[in-house]
Short mmCIF file of C-alpha atoms in Angstrom, two decimals:
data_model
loop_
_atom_site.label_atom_id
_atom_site.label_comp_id
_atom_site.label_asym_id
_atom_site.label_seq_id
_atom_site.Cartn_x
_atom_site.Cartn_y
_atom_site.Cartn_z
CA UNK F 709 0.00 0.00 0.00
CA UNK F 710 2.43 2.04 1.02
CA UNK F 711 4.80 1.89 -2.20
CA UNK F 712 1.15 2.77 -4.35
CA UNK F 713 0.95 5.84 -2.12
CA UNK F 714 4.19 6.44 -3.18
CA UNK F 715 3.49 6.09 -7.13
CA UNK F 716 0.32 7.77 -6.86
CA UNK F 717 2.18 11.18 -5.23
CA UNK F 718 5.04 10.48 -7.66
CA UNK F 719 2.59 10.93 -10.29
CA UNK F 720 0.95 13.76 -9.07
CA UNK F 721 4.06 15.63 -9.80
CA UNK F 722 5.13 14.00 -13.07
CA UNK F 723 1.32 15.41 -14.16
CA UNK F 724 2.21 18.95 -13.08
CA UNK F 725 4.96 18.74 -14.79
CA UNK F 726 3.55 17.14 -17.59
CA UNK F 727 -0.29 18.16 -17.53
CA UNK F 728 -2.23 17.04 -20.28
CA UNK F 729 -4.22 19.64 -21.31
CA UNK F 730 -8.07 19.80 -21.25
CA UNK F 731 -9.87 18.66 -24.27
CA UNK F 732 -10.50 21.25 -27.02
CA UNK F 733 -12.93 18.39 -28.54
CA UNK F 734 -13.90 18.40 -31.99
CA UNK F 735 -16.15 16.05 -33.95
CA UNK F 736 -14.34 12.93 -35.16
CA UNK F 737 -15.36 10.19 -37.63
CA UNK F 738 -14.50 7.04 -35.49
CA UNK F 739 -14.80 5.00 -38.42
CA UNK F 740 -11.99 7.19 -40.19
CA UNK F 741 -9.55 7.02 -37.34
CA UNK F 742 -10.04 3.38 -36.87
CA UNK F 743 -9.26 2.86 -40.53
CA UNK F 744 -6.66 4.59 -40.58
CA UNK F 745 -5.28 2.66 -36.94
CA UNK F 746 -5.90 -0.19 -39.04
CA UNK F 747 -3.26 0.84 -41.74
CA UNK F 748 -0.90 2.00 -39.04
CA UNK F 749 -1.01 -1.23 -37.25
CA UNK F 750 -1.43 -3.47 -40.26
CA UNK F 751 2.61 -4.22 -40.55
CA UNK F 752 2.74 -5.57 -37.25
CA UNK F 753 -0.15 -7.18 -36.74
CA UNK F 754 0.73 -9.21 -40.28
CA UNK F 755 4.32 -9.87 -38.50
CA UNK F 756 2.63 -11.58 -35.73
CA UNK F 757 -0.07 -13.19 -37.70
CA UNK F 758 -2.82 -11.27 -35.59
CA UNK F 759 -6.19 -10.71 -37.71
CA UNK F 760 -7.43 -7.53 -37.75
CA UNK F 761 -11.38 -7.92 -37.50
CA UNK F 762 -12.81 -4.35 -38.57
CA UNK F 763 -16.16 -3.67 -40.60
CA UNK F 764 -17.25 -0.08 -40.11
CA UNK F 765 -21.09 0.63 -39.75
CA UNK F 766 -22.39 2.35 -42.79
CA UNK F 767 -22.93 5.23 -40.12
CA UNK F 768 -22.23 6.24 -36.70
CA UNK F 769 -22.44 9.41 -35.51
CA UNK F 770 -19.22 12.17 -35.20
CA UNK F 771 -18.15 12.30 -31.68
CA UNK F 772 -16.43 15.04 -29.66
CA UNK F 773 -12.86 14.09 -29.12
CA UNK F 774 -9.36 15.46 -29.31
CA UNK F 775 -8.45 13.36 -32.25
CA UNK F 776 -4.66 12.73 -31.29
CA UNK F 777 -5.63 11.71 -27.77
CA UNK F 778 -8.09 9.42 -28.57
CA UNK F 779 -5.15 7.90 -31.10
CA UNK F 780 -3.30 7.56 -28.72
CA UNK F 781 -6.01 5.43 -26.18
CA UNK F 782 -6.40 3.68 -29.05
CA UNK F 783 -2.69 3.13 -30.02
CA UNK F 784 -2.29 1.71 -26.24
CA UNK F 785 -5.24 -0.59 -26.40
CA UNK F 786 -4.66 -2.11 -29.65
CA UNK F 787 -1.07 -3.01 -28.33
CA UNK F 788 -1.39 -4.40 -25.38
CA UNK F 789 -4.00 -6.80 -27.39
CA UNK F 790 -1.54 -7.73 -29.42
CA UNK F 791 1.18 -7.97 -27.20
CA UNK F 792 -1.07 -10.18 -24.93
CA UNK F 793 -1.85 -12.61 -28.12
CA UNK F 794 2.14 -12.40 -28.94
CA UNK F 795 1.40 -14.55 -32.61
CA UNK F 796 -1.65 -15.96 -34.59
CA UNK F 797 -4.90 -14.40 -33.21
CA UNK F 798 -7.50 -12.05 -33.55
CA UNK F 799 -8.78 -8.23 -32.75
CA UNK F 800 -12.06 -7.63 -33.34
CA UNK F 801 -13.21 -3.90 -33.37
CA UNK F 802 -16.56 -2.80 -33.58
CA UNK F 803 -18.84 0.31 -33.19
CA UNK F 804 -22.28 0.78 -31.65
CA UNK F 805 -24.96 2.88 -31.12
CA UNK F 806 -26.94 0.60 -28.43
CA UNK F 807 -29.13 3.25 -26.26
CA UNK F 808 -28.34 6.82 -26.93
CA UNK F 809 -24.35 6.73 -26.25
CA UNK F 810 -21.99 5.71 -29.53
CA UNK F 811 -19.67 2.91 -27.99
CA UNK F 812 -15.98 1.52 -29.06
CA UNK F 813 -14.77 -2.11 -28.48
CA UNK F 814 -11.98 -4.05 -28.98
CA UNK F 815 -11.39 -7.50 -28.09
CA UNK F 816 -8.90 -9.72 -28.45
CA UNK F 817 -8.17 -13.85 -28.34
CA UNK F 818 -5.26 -13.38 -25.91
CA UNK F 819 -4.98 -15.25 -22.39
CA UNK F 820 -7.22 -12.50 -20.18
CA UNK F 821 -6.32 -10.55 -17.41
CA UNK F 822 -5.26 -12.81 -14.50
CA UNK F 823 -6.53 -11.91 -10.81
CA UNK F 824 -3.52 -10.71 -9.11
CA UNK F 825 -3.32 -7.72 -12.01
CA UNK F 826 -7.46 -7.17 -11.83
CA UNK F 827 -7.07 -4.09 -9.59
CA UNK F 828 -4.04 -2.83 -10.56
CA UNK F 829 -4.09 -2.47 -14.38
CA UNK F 830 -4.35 1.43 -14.53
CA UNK F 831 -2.31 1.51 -11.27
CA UNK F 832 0.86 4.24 -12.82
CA UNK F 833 4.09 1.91 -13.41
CA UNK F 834 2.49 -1.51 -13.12
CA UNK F 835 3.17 -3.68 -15.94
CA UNK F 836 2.92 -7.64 -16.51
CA UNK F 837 4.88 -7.19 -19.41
CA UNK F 838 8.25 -8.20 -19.47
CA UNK F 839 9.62 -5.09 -20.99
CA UNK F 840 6.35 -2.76 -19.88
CA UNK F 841 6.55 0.47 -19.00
CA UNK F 842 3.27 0.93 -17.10
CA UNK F 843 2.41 4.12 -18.34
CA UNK F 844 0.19 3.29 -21.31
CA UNK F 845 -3.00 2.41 -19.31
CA UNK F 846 -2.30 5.02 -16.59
CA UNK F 847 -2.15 7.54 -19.45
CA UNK F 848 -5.35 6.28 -21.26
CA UNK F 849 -7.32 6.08 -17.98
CA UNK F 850 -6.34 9.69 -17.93
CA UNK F 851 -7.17 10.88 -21.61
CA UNK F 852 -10.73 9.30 -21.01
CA UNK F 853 -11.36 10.75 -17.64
CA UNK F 854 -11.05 13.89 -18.99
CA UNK F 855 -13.00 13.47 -22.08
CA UNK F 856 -15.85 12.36 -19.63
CA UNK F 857 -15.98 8.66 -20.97
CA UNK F 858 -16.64 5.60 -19.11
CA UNK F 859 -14.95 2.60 -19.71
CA UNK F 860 -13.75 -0.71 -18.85
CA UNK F 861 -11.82 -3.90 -19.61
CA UNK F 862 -12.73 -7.31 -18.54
CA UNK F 863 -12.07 -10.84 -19.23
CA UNK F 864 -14.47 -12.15 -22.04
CA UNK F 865 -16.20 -15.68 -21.56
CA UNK F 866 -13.86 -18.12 -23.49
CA UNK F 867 -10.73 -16.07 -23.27
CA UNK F 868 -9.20 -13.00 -24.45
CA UNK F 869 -10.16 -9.13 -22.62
CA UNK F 870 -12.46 -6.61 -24.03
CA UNK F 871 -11.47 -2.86 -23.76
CA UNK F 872 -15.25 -0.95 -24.30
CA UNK F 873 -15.07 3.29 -23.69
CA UNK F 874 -18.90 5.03 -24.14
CA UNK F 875 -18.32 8.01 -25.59
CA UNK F 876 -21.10 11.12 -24.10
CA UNK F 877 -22.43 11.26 -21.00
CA UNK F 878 -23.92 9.02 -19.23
#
């Protein structure tokens, strides 16, 4: 507890030194950005034989985002799924409109979450990856906090997480 106190205050002060700075949203095309993630990503997800699953709806509506944040979330979320798969799987993304709040997901076939890591994932500096940095959850946590987003990530039935943010409020 007391070395999470510690990382917690350290943080503190690497974000005033560092701020991040409130979001000047503007409307966004999700299904643009996520076609173009999918280019950006396409070289190394064909390297480690990870299949991209991405049909966009033929709409969806713009949503208010700072565009190179959100790339960013996105950026982080897409690698740790394939980073947790590591070869020959599959990312599915999809969009929806269910109720009145557009919603992202992503999931992948990797192993899941395991239990000790549950309730520490977007804990600054905790990794359970061999060269992790722990920053890249910490840091998307962040970016959607201030956006005004909820989200989550979870173990899906069968294997593999899912990483859902609904955009709006709630």
């Amino acid at each position: 507890m007391t070395r999470l106190l510690h990382l917690n205050s350290f943080m503190n002060a690497l974000a005033d030194v560092v701020r991040i700075p409130p979001p000047e949203r503007r409307p966004c095309d999700l299904r643009e950005l996520l076609g173009d993630m999918a280019l950006l990503l396409r070289p190394e997800l064909e390297r480690r034989g990870i299949e991209l699953v991405w049909t966009p709806p033929r709409s969806f509506p713009l949503v208010d985002v700072v565009k190179n944040q959100i790339e960013q979330v996105l950026v982080n979320v897409l690698r740790n799924s394939f980073e947790a798969i590591g070869r020959d799987g599959r990312i599915t993304v999809w969009l929806s409109n269910a109720g009145r709040r557009p919603c992202l997901a992503i999931r992948d076939t990797g192993p899941g979450i395991v239990a000790e890591a549950r309730d520490h994932l977007f804990t600054p500096f905790f990794t359970t990856k061999p060269r992790g940095q722990g920053i890249g959850l910490t840091l998307t946590r962040v970016v959607l906090t201030q956006h005004g987003f909820d989200f989550d990530l979870r173990n899906v039935e069968g294997g593999g997480t899912e990483f859902r943010i609904r955009f709006g409020a709630p």
